[in-house]
XYZ file of C-alpha atoms in Angstrom:
729
model
C -8.673 38.737 -0.524
C -11.242 39.753 2.079
C -10.537 42.414 4.763
C -8.486 40.968 7.623
C -10.379 41.573 10.857
C -10.268 38.097 12.413
C -9.088 34.558 11.758
C -9.904 33.203 8.316
C -10.500 29.811 6.769
C -8.651 29.722 3.469
C -9.752 27.330 0.760
C -7.708 26.040 -2.171
C -8.466 23.381 -4.812
C -5.479 21.354 -6.009
C -5.655 19.405 -9.256
C -3.488 16.291 -9.571
C -2.768 15.850 -13.292
C -1.705 12.507 -14.741
C -2.933 11.467 -18.194
C -1.164 8.092 -17.958
C -3.583 5.652 -16.307
C -3.590 2.091 -15.002
C -7.339 1.808 -15.611
C -7.405 3.295 -19.098
C -5.349 3.244 -22.270
C -3.494 5.829 -24.358
C -6.218 7.036 -26.717
C -7.773 10.488 -26.830
C -11.284 9.201 -26.099
C -13.122 8.249 -22.911
C -11.284 4.905 -22.799
C -8.009 6.806 -22.531
C -7.018 10.364 -21.648
C -9.948 11.997 -23.430
C -11.731 12.190 -20.092
C -8.795 14.118 -18.601
C -8.881 16.661 -21.410
C -12.633 17.136 -21.149
C -12.724 17.598 -17.373
C -9.672 19.874 -17.144
C -11.075 22.119 -19.863
C -14.263 22.206 -17.821
C -12.304 23.170 -14.694
C -10.648 26.049 -16.526
C -14.003 27.136 -17.965
C -15.520 27.110 -14.469
C -12.658 29.200 -13.087
C -13.119 31.709 -15.905
C -16.857 31.793 -15.292
C -16.255 32.433 -11.582
C -13.944 35.330 -12.439
C -16.708 36.870 -14.517
C -18.758 36.850 -11.301
C -15.935 38.525 -9.381
C -14.789 35.342 -7.629
C -11.064 34.767 -8.075
C -10.049 31.308 -6.912
C -6.378 30.518 -6.343
C -5.540 26.945 -7.336
C -2.582 24.561 -7.261
C -1.637 22.067 -9.964
C 0.806 19.164 -9.975
C 1.820 17.116 -13.019
C 3.786 14.056 -13.945
C 6.368 15.264 -16.420
C 7.586 12.613 -18.838
C 4.164 11.248 -19.814
C 1.657 14.087 -19.419
C 3.495 17.402 -19.337
C 6.174 16.428 -21.825
C 4.152 14.458 -24.352
C 0.412 13.833 -24.088
C -0.834 17.322 -23.191
C 1.337 19.244 -25.709
C 0.330 16.782 -28.434
C -3.391 16.540 -27.722
C -4.427 19.555 -25.622
C -1.865 22.390 -25.854
C -4.630 24.857 -25.007
C -4.739 23.446 -21.467
C -1.086 24.279 -20.889
C -1.468 27.780 -22.285
C -4.446 28.524 -20.056
C -2.698 27.254 -16.912
C 0.447 29.199 -17.834
C -1.690 32.295 -18.157
C -3.162 31.830 -14.692
C 0.314 31.388 -13.214
C 1.693 34.457 -14.980
C -0.954 36.713 -13.443
C -0.499 35.174 -9.984
C -3.739 33.218 -9.688
C -2.338 29.677 -9.567
C 0.850 27.819 -8.715
C 2.623 24.588 -9.599
C 3.527 21.884 -7.087
C 6.059 19.123 -7.721
C 4.987 15.514 -8.240
C 7.825 13.525 -9.852
C 9.174 13.300 -13.386
C 7.925 9.731 -13.819
C 4.886 9.823 -11.497
C 7.052 7.332 -9.726
C 6.779 4.691 -7.056
C 9.108 6.895 -5.030
C 9.330 4.778 -1.886
C 10.847 1.962 -3.948
C 13.356 4.214 -5.733
C 17.016 4.019 -4.850
C 18.469 7.366 -3.695
C 20.010 7.772 -7.148
C 16.656 7.209 -8.863
C 14.833 9.421 -6.377
C 17.226 12.327 -6.942
C 16.647 12.138 -10.689
C 12.863 11.669 -10.430
C 12.532 14.840 -8.333
C 15.372 16.783 -9.958
C 14.024 16.150 -13.457
C 10.548 17.168 -12.293
C 12.050 20.660 -12.077
C 14.477 20.656 -15.030
C 14.559 17.610 -17.300
C 16.792 16.467 -20.187
C 13.692 16.058 -22.360
C 12.413 19.554 -21.555
C 9.407 18.278 -19.593
C 10.352 19.732 -16.188
C 8.051 22.165 -14.425
C 10.542 25.001 -14.897
C 10.979 24.015 -18.552
C 7.248 24.472 -19.146
C 5.961 26.994 -16.581
C 7.353 30.368 -15.512
C 7.628 29.337 -11.846
C 7.338 26.312 -9.575
C 6.930 26.154 -5.801
C 9.017 24.107 -3.364
C 5.962 22.044 -2.362
C 5.822 18.370 -3.352
C 2.630 16.379 -3.671
C 4.110 12.895 -4.271
C 2.278 10.529 -6.568
C -0.193 8.421 -4.560
C 1.033 10.176 -1.371
C 4.063 7.854 -1.385
C 6.796 8.609 1.122
C 9.482 6.719 2.977
C 10.838 8.580 6.033
C 14.469 8.642 4.886
C 13.440 10.711 1.853
C 12.933 13.840 3.953
C 16.642 14.601 3.820
C 16.785 13.882 0.083
C 13.926 16.289 -0.614
C 15.639 19.049 1.341
C 18.891 18.617 -0.590
C 16.900 19.107 -3.798
C 15.371 22.340 -2.506
C 11.935 20.906 -1.680
C 10.731 22.407 1.596
C 7.170 21.150 2.090
C 5.468 17.784 1.649
C 1.702 17.611 1.132
C -0.349 14.412 1.469
C -3.815 13.389 2.608
C -4.965 13.513 6.206
C -8.436 12.146 5.616
C -11.445 10.450 7.164
C -11.849 7.895 4.355
C -9.834 4.957 2.951
C -8.002 7.151 0.442
C -5.470 8.469 2.875
C -1.889 9.421 3.583
C -1.344 9.373 7.341
C -4.865 9.621 8.792
C -4.648 6.255 10.549
C -1.062 6.445 11.801
C -1.306 9.215 14.403
C -3.836 10.080 17.119
C -6.542 12.493 16.028
C -5.173 15.948 15.306
C -6.938 19.022 16.605
C -8.521 21.487 14.207
C -5.502 23.808 14.348
C -3.080 21.022 13.407
C -5.346 19.420 10.840
C -5.589 22.551 8.712
C -2.139 24.036 9.200
C 1.426 23.074 8.347
C 3.153 20.653 10.696
C 6.752 19.616 11.167
C 7.263 16.015 10.022
C 10.247 14.416 11.775
C 12.090 11.240 10.785
C 12.682 9.417 14.065
C 15.772 7.624 12.761
C 17.781 10.485 11.227
C 16.014 13.406 12.966
C 15.644 15.061 9.549
C 12.484 17.124 9.224
C 10.445 19.089 6.725
C 7.116 20.863 6.675
C 3.984 18.818 6.098
C 0.823 20.373 4.680
C -2.243 18.131 5.182
C -4.831 17.868 2.410
C -8.357 16.483 2.180
C -10.337 14.888 -0.637
C -13.941 14.758 -1.760
C -14.732 11.991 0.720
C -14.131 14.417 3.561
C -16.873 16.655 2.173
C -19.189 13.648 2.212
C -18.572 13.333 5.966
C -20.469 16.626 6.378
C -23.610 15.745 4.486
C -21.884 16.068 1.100
C -21.564 19.804 1.680
C -18.419 21.955 1.642
C -20.449 24.810 3.108
C -21.604 22.688 6.024
C -18.047 21.436 6.555
C -16.602 24.956 6.609
C -19.261 26.140 9.050
C -18.446 23.211 11.343
C -14.733 23.993 11.105
C -15.519 27.639 11.844
C -17.254 26.713 15.090
C -14.231 24.714 16.204
C -11.888 27.481 15.073
C -13.648 30.060 17.244
C -13.434 27.775 20.270
C -9.639 27.871 20.162
C -7.999 29.804 22.982
C -6.099 31.769 20.368
C -8.057 31.385 17.100
C -5.701 30.964 14.171
C -6.121 30.872 10.420
C -6.795 27.534 8.760
C -6.153 26.215 5.242
C -8.502 23.667 3.697
C -6.599 22.155 0.767
C -8.980 20.086 -1.367
C -6.917 17.706 -3.504
C -8.276 15.342 -6.139
C -7.250 13.877 -9.478
C -7.890 16.424 -12.212
C -9.795 13.808 -14.240
C -12.179 12.980 -11.392
C -15.859 13.330 -12.249
C -16.167 15.250 -8.984
C -14.867 18.417 -10.700
C -17.557 18.360 -13.400
C -20.260 17.113 -11.057
C -22.111 13.894 -10.415
C -25.536 15.495 -10.893
C -27.070 16.950 -14.048
C -27.147 20.786 -14.146
C -30.881 20.869 -13.448
C -30.341 19.156 -10.082
C -27.076 20.852 -9.152
C -28.772 23.124 -6.623
C -29.571 20.105 -4.424
C -25.979 19.084 -3.689
C -23.806 21.935 -4.988
C -20.538 20.556 -3.596
C -20.881 17.489 -5.820
C -22.253 19.322 -8.847
C -19.024 20.641 -10.282
C -16.349 23.156 -9.365
C -18.445 26.215 -10.236
C -21.321 25.291 -7.929
C -18.964 24.169 -5.155
C -17.142 27.507 -5.121
C -20.279 29.636 -5.396
C -21.775 27.724 -2.454
C -18.923 28.815 -0.153
C -17.740 32.131 -1.617
C -20.413 34.111 0.227
C -19.227 32.909 3.650
C -17.683 35.946 5.357
C -14.907 33.929 7.000
C -13.764 32.130 3.814
C -11.104 33.368 1.427
C -8.923 31.864 -1.303
C -5.145 31.624 -1.245
C -2.253 29.782 -2.861
C -0.660 27.248 -0.472
C 2.818 28.759 -0.887
C 1.500 32.154 0.232
C -0.162 30.603 3.274
C 3.031 28.762 4.200
C 5.046 31.971 3.920
C 2.957 33.704 6.579
C 1.967 30.894 8.962
C 4.054 28.896 11.418
C 3.886 25.163 12.033
C 1.052 24.169 14.360
C 2.831 21.146 15.795
C 5.083 18.221 14.938
C 4.536 14.535 14.239
C 6.683 11.469 13.603
C 5.650 8.746 11.171
C 7.652 5.543 10.693
C 5.384 3.930 8.118
C 6.024 4.080 4.392
C 3.036 6.102 3.199
C 0.739 5.420 0.246
C -2.953 6.097 -0.366
C -3.874 2.618 -1.588
C -6.073 -0.016 0.019
C -5.421 -0.274 3.779
C -3.486 3.018 3.640
C -0.483 1.254 2.163
C 1.043 -0.501 -0.824
C -1.426 -3.345 -1.375
C -2.745 -1.702 -4.546
C 0.692 -1.608 -6.229
C 2.641 -4.460 -4.644
C 0.372 -7.468 -4.132
C -0.996 -8.336 -7.578
C 0.688 -11.230 -9.364
C 1.733 -8.974 -12.242
C 3.309 -6.547 -9.753
C 5.775 -9.235 -8.688
C 6.597 -10.214 -12.267
C 7.276 -6.612 -13.261
C 9.295 -5.832 -10.141
C 11.482 -8.895 -10.685
C 12.329 -7.414 -14.090
C 13.149 -4.054 -12.478
C 15.527 -5.867 -10.136
C 17.237 -7.644 -13.020
C 17.864 -4.342 -14.808
C 19.159 -2.762 -11.610
C 21.653 -5.592 -11.100
C 23.334 -4.864 -14.453
C 23.235 -1.140 -13.739
C 24.772 -1.458 -10.281
C 27.533 -3.703 -11.601
C 28.425 -1.129 -14.277
C 28.210 1.791 -11.879
C 30.431 0.114 -9.303
C 33.060 -0.580 -11.969
C 33.061 3.082 -12.992
C 33.389 4.185 -9.370
C 36.231 1.744 -8.703
C 38.096 2.558 -11.923
C 37.964 6.288 -11.199
C 38.741 6.062 -7.467
C 35.440 7.680 -6.511
C 34.000 7.212 -3.011
C 31.150 4.675 -2.664
C 28.768 7.538 -1.825
C 29.135 8.740 -5.425
C 26.752 5.941 -6.381
C 23.845 7.937 -4.934
C 24.568 10.861 -7.279
C 24.113 10.052 -10.962
C 25.807 13.224 -12.176
C 28.832 12.752 -9.952
C 29.822 9.310 -11.196
C 28.510 9.534 -14.766
C 30.325 12.807 -15.482
C 33.598 10.863 -15.718
C 32.262 8.753 -18.603
C 33.067 9.436 -22.253
C 30.278 11.473 -23.859
C 28.765 8.614 -25.849
C 28.771 6.280 -22.864
C 27.252 8.943 -20.623
C 24.447 9.450 -23.141
C 23.749 5.730 -22.952
C 23.707 5.973 -19.142
C 21.131 8.794 -19.253
C 18.979 6.833 -21.695
C 19.220 3.673 -19.597
C 18.224 5.186 -16.278
C 15.480 7.269 -17.929
C 13.927 4.067 -19.265
C 14.031 2.455 -15.836
C 12.449 5.533 -14.265
C 9.587 5.188 -16.744
C 9.153 1.557 -15.700
C 8.957 2.767 -12.089
C 5.809 4.769 -12.812
C 3.062 3.887 -10.332
C 0.754 3.519 -13.332
C 2.544 0.300 -14.283
C 1.687 -1.260 -10.898
C -1.740 0.164 -9.928
C -4.012 1.582 -8.511
C -5.967 -0.637 -10.856
C -7.539 -3.580 -9.042
C -7.956 -6.487 -9.062
C -5.903 -6.657 -12.269
C -4.105 -4.250 -14.586
C -5.299 -2.823 -17.895
C -4.034 -5.148 -20.646
C -2.536 -2.352 -22.746
C -0.854 -0.745 -19.760
C 0.620 -4.042 -18.580
C 1.954 -4.767 -22.063
C 3.546 -1.315 -22.238
C 5.114 -1.782 -18.806
C 6.513 -5.194 -19.728
C 8.012 -3.893 -22.972
C 9.604 -0.962 -21.142
C 11.017 -3.286 -18.473
C 12.503 -5.564 -21.138
C 14.030 -2.531 -22.836
C 15.460 -1.346 -19.512
C 17.122 -4.733 -18.961
C 18.661 -4.767 -22.444
C 19.924 -1.206 -22.096
C 21.440 -1.890 -18.674
C 23.152 -5.044 -19.916
C 24.499 -3.159 -22.937
C 25.706 -0.379 -20.652
C 27.550 -2.912 -18.474
C 29.208 -4.468 -21.531
C 30.366 -1.084 -22.804
C 31.678 -0.084 -19.383
C 33.641 -3.337 -19.298
C 35.116 -2.588 -22.726
C 35.910 1.031 -21.860
C 37.727 0.254 -18.632
C 39.137 -3.120 -19.591
C 37.498 -4.795 -16.634
C 35.170 -7.735 -16.266
C 32.870 -8.294 -13.354
C 29.788 -10.182 -12.378
C 27.015 -8.507 -10.442
C 27.601 -10.851 -7.526
C 30.977 -9.219 -6.833
C 29.175 -6.349 -5.166
C 27.046 -8.197 -2.684
C 27.704 -7.833 1.018
C 30.147 -10.215 2.630
C 29.673 -13.164 4.928
C 27.702 -12.469 8.088
C 28.808 -13.567 11.538
C 25.237 -14.128 12.653
C 24.254 -17.302 14.458
C 21.009 -17.815 16.336
C 20.412 -20.147 19.233
C 19.625 -23.706 18.176
C 16.493 -23.941 16.029
C 14.416 -27.103 16.439
C 12.397 -27.893 13.312
C 9.173 -29.909 13.237
C 7.127 -30.618 10.099
C 3.751 -32.048 11.027
C 1.740 -34.533 9.018
C -0.590 -31.757 7.874
C 2.388 -29.865 6.434
C 2.570 -27.122 9.052
C 6.073 -26.104 10.044
C 7.046 -25.285 13.617
C 10.377 -23.725 14.477
C 11.309 -23.467 18.145
C 14.233 -21.494 19.522
C 15.220 -21.602 23.180
C 16.377 -18.146 24.248
C 17.810 -17.568 27.750
C 14.549 -16.017 28.927
C 11.880 -17.758 26.854
C 10.967 -20.305 24.206
C 10.106 -18.715 20.861
C 7.814 -20.625 18.503
C 7.144 -19.786 14.865
C 4.486 -21.445 12.746
C 4.409 -21.623 8.942
C 1.115 -22.727 7.424
C 0.496 -24.674 4.248
C -0.861 -22.675 1.277
C -4.476 -21.558 1.434
C -6.924 -19.559 -0.666
C -10.092 -17.736 0.299
C -12.482 -18.277 -2.585
C -16.199 -17.606 -2.778
C -16.247 -16.589 0.917
C -14.680 -19.894 2.016
C -11.101 -20.659 3.048
C -9.718 -23.598 1.057
C -6.806 -25.267 2.836
C -4.209 -27.525 1.259
C -4.407 -31.277 1.223
C -0.985 -32.703 2.005
C 0.116 -35.719 -0.044
C 3.680 -36.093 1.218
C 5.411 -34.641 4.241
C 8.823 -35.733 5.468
C 11.828 -34.130 7.101
C 12.731 -31.974 4.142
C 9.958 -31.783 1.570
C 6.215 -31.322 1.600
C 3.869 -31.728 -1.363
C 0.162 -31.071 -1.541
C -2.745 -29.930 -3.643
C -4.999 -26.901 -3.734
C -8.426 -27.616 -5.086
C -11.022 -25.214 -6.467
C -12.858 -27.736 -8.598
C -9.636 -28.888 -10.223
C -6.564 -30.015 -8.297
C -3.205 -28.279 -8.685
C 0.023 -29.151 -6.932
C 2.417 -27.267 -4.750
C 5.684 -28.254 -3.151
C 8.145 -26.767 -0.720
C 11.474 -27.751 0.729
C 12.475 -26.741 4.229
C 15.820 -26.928 5.957
C 17.723 -25.401 8.843
C 20.995 -23.770 7.882
C 23.350 -25.330 10.398
C 25.810 -22.449 10.532
C 23.288 -19.661 11.114
C 20.401 -21.672 12.617
C 17.946 -19.984 10.260
C 15.016 -21.563 8.456
C 15.233 -21.710 4.648
C 12.074 -22.323 2.607
C 11.749 -22.837 -1.139
C 8.142 -22.923 -2.341
C 6.617 -23.611 -5.760
C 2.865 -23.106 -6.124
C 0.536 -23.409 -9.080
C -2.786 -21.682 -8.479
C -5.991 -23.223 -9.871
C -7.759 -21.999 -12.986
C -11.384 -21.044 -12.350
C -14.283 -19.670 -14.355
C -14.093 -15.909 -14.683
C -17.267 -14.372 -13.332
C -18.593 -11.727 -10.953
C -16.592 -8.929 -12.543
C -17.998 -5.509 -13.419
C -18.611 -5.395 -17.159
C -17.935 -1.676 -17.579
C -14.688 -1.958 -15.655
C -13.690 -5.063 -17.599
C -14.176 -3.152 -20.849
C -11.794 -0.448 -19.660
C -9.251 -2.971 -18.415
C -9.752 -5.052 -21.582
C -9.827 -8.259 -19.551
C -12.033 -10.280 -17.228
C -11.399 -12.030 -13.898
C -12.978 -14.280 -11.298
C -14.164 -11.964 -8.528
C -14.656 -14.875 -6.129
C -10.921 -14.912 -5.344
C -10.422 -12.962 -2.126
C -7.123 -13.913 -0.447
C -4.071 -16.052 -1.199
C -1.423 -17.172 1.293
C 1.391 -19.311 -0.122
C 3.513 -19.399 3.023
C 1.731 -17.665 5.909
C 3.801 -17.191 9.064
C 2.308 -16.773 12.531
C 4.901 -14.569 14.186
C 3.093 -13.906 17.480
C -0.015 -15.656 18.748
C -2.306 -14.445 21.517
C 0.113 -11.993 23.091
C -1.242 -9.114 25.206
C -2.088 -5.892 23.396
C 0.107 -4.162 25.956
C 3.088 -5.802 24.211
C 3.228 -3.383 21.289
C 4.739 -5.024 18.220
C 7.349 -3.115 16.220
C 7.804 -3.543 12.470
C 11.391 -3.088 11.257
C 12.352 -2.683 7.593
C 15.315 -1.630 5.503
C 14.490 0.737 2.646
C 16.016 1.026 -0.827
C 18.596 3.462 0.496
C 19.809 0.926 3.051
C 18.256 2.838 5.970
C 16.625 0.802 8.749
C 13.341 2.282 9.986
C 10.530 1.082 12.236
C 6.933 1.725 13.234
C 4.618 0.481 15.969
C 1.511 -1.632 15.402
C -0.614 0.420 17.775
C -2.780 2.438 15.421
C -5.523 -0.177 15.486
C -6.896 1.946 18.341
C -6.927 5.359 16.653
C -9.954 4.718 14.480
C -11.815 2.145 16.556
C -10.489 -0.742 14.491
C -10.977 -4.219 15.882
C -7.790 -5.445 14.290
C -6.206 -4.585 10.953
C -7.050 -6.936 8.087
C -3.957 -6.010 6.098
C -0.898 -3.886 6.833
C 1.645 -3.072 4.138
C 3.634 0.026 5.065
C 7.084 -1.558 4.848
C 8.774 -1.106 1.475
C 11.977 -3.139 1.392
C 14.254 -4.824 -1.157
C 15.356 -7.529 1.262
C 13.698 -8.076 4.638
C 11.355 -7.012 7.392
C 11.295 -7.982 11.060
C 8.674 -8.088 13.815
C 9.333 -7.862 17.541
C 7.266 -7.725 20.717
C 10.221 -6.187 22.544
C 11.427 -9.513 23.923
C 11.813 -11.684 20.830
C 11.658 -11.035 17.126
C 11.335 -12.765 13.777
C 13.012 -11.616 10.572
C 11.710 -12.620 7.123
C 13.899 -12.178 4.037
C 13.065 -12.777 0.370
C 15.294 -14.449 -2.202
C 15.250 -12.082 -5.174
C 16.814 -14.769 -7.397
C 13.298 -16.135 -7.762
C 10.341 -13.768 -7.419
C 11.022 -10.314 -5.999
C 8.670 -7.717 -4.515
C 9.238 -4.204 -3.226
C 6.637 -4.671 -0.460
C 6.525 -8.454 -0.432
C 5.065 -9.236 2.972
C 1.670 -7.883 4.076
C 0.801 -8.366 7.729
C -2.414 -8.950 9.651
C -3.190 -7.992 13.237
C -6.112 -9.896 14.756
C -7.420 -8.687 18.119
C -9.679 -10.540 20.520
C -10.236 -10.225 24.277
C -7.270 -7.941 24.793
C -4.852 -10.186 22.916
C -3.344 -9.968 19.450
C -2.053 -12.369 16.821
C 0.338 -11.136 14.135
C 0.526 -12.990 10.834
C 2.837 -12.377 7.881
C 1.920 -13.340 4.317
C 5.023 -13.214 2.088
C 4.147 -13.132 -1.624
C 0.462 -13.317 -0.774
C -2.372 -10.874 -0.297
C -4.849 -10.350 2.528
C -8.285 -8.775 2.308
C -10.904 -7.592 4.773
C -12.441 -4.450 6.203
C -10.826 -1.123 5.357
C -9.662 0.999 8.267
C -11.842 3.308 10.334
C -10.429 6.741 11.043
C -10.338 9.077 14.043
C -11.539 11.941 11.817
C -14.840 10.261 10.996
C -17.886 12.467 11.630
C -20.848 10.655 10.104
C -19.116 7.765 8.345
C -20.788 8.784 5.073
C -17.475 9.489 3.396
C -16.164 6.034 4.217
C -19.358 4.428 2.966
C -19.235 6.437 -0.259
C -15.609 5.435 -0.806
C -16.332 1.752 -0.243
C -19.169 1.922 -2.769
C -17.361 3.896 -5.467
C -13.560 3.614 -5.130
C -12.200 1.477 -7.949
C -9.034 0.452 -6.098
C -10.728 -1.072 -3.046
C -10.845 -4.605 -4.409
C -8.789 -7.717 -3.578
C -5.665 -8.480 -5.603
C -6.255 -12.229 -5.276
C -8.009 -12.653 -8.679
C -4.701 -11.828 -10.376
C -3.250 -15.156 -9.130
C -5.874 -17.314 -10.819
C -4.110 -19.859 -13.068
C -0.627 -18.494 -12.308
C 2.493 -20.053 -10.805
C 4.950 -18.591 -8.299
C 8.360 -19.733 -7.075
C 9.600 -18.017 -3.919
C 12.464 -18.379 -1.490
C 12.446 -17.244 2.144
C 14.793 -17.030 5.098
C 13.199 -16.901 8.549
C 15.266 -16.127 11.633
C 14.453 -15.594 15.297
C 16.310 -13.175 17.536
C 16.135 -11.516 20.949
C 15.255 -7.899 21.611
C 13.457 -5.313 19.519
C 15.765 -4.127 16.741
C 17.248 -6.959 14.659
C 21.023 -7.241 15.229
C 23.169 -5.795 12.452
C 24.819 -9.170 11.805
C 21.380 -10.669 11.140
C 20.472 -7.761 8.850
C 23.671 -8.381 6.890
C 22.821 -12.066 6.613
C 19.312 -11.237 5.391
C 20.676 -8.915 2.717
C 23.201 -11.524 1.575
C 20.457 -14.141 1.334
C 18.193 -11.769 -0.559
C 20.862 -10.900 -3.110
C 22.482 -14.326 -3.545
C 20.048 -16.915 -2.215
C 22.771 -18.160 0.136
C 23.540 -17.744 3.830
C 27.292 -17.496 3.384
């Protein structure tokens, strides 16, 4: 470490290790994890080469456990583990937590979350960080930057003290678009992240990626010099930490240029050239993040209500909106239903409190040894299914081999959970159906809902509140294909049923039934859609070879049941999104961040992970949308769109569909080069619509209007009942 005579800019590379890919298969060549092995060995060689020059770089590593750390790396590249262990033992590097299953953490139940993080430290299969490495920090770098606000308290109970995700200037981001621009001191220092609902908090350490270097002329040296100028302008100059985080298999670490041209753009010519280009700067030093956190206070606090993920549109589009995502998640839900039924029987038979259901060890410890072993095996299988790799980032479709593996695992998880339920029934002499554990009848009733189905198939629902008339519009199915929106042609439309066709060369039919539930005055929709088959073309051949499948790239958007929640309301009426997470916690966020990055509207918004419902309100009236999981089920089933024109906004919801459009612009942008580079090279920034080509979906929805901002608890109960049973009572 350099002599301490003034404020310093510390620099640390962090390598995100996951050999289990959605784009590639499970072979040890370039079509599988061979690329990971090659690049990580190169990283370690570069670090050793730097040491021979007297440059000692402190690095951080995070791993998934069950796939990479516990199986693939020990079997195919044990030398990598030994070399990283050696660096940790002598104090050069450190390990950060990811999750045992590189999991879709925001869609985990509290029970699953506790195991995914707990097993990342110490696991039954010996793959935990502390099973493999001598030490592990209390810093978590969640897979794909995924976070739901209620998890802050869960992390703290597991001993995790700091969360680290992207705060970036490009569309590969954690929270860069959800808060006003942070000053230099906050951007490169720990912050306090506060959950507005529970008031729980934990430290947040922002990270950047290679796209942020591109913002400064593709130069880390130029970026650090620019940061230095801003640092010295501070009234009380403080240290800063630049944490550069990228996948360990990214070509960035070995370099995009051949060695003979590496001098031209050293920051993008491999780790060795990047580090040597900045090591001579007198104000730059290297440090492990845990050491920086131990000696530096928080530089501020922020509150984020969104569910975070670094996919397209800074949300869950890349994992939730493909057709195969819905099919797989419906299987996850089926397995969970058997599991929950068994667990609730165990809790009831042993007089345990309901809260015991959040703690696997607490309720499973009462089981006979053989039955407990089956419980461990069953939930471990489901956790594997919940790997993000089984849902994305791959776009517009999944790798064939990976999708097959995911489907087989999901089927196994269902069989194991059903077997577990049967054995619990036999052990305790009880019989029960899953439905016994759904919530009870709701007392909710809205004001009278007037329903109108027009000749063109559009649905209008009008509710007269004491202060205003609320109107909701539900459109007929449409597809954007080959840069043109193709609307439905309605063949039959009466008081209860509408039928029509979608045509992309060949005609396919759709139908939906609509009724008002008289007791609750809510709108119930059942929709069956068959999407057309088209010629597969326009796909990238190299990418298709890796995914082992082709697609029709002309598909851009699909909307089976688009809802216009608010039309042409003033921007001053900030809309709030409400959602209930998989722990039953109701959270919210404001649709006001269109302004932070000079966005003229937001083409797609999906930061609301929920098993049952979401709601939208302008402060005066609201609309709640619930999904019937008895048909198709999604964990983030309803992307939104905010269109802005002449100071007014229109908010649309697209349940079981997918929007596409311009990626966000960010307040951190300097030149815009990073964003441009990401749009040209990022493999996940593609529409999910091609995955629907030739497929069929059957969905059920409940739509309810209400007054005020937060949806009333009675309505939330009704929505959950509908989601779990398909009924309103």
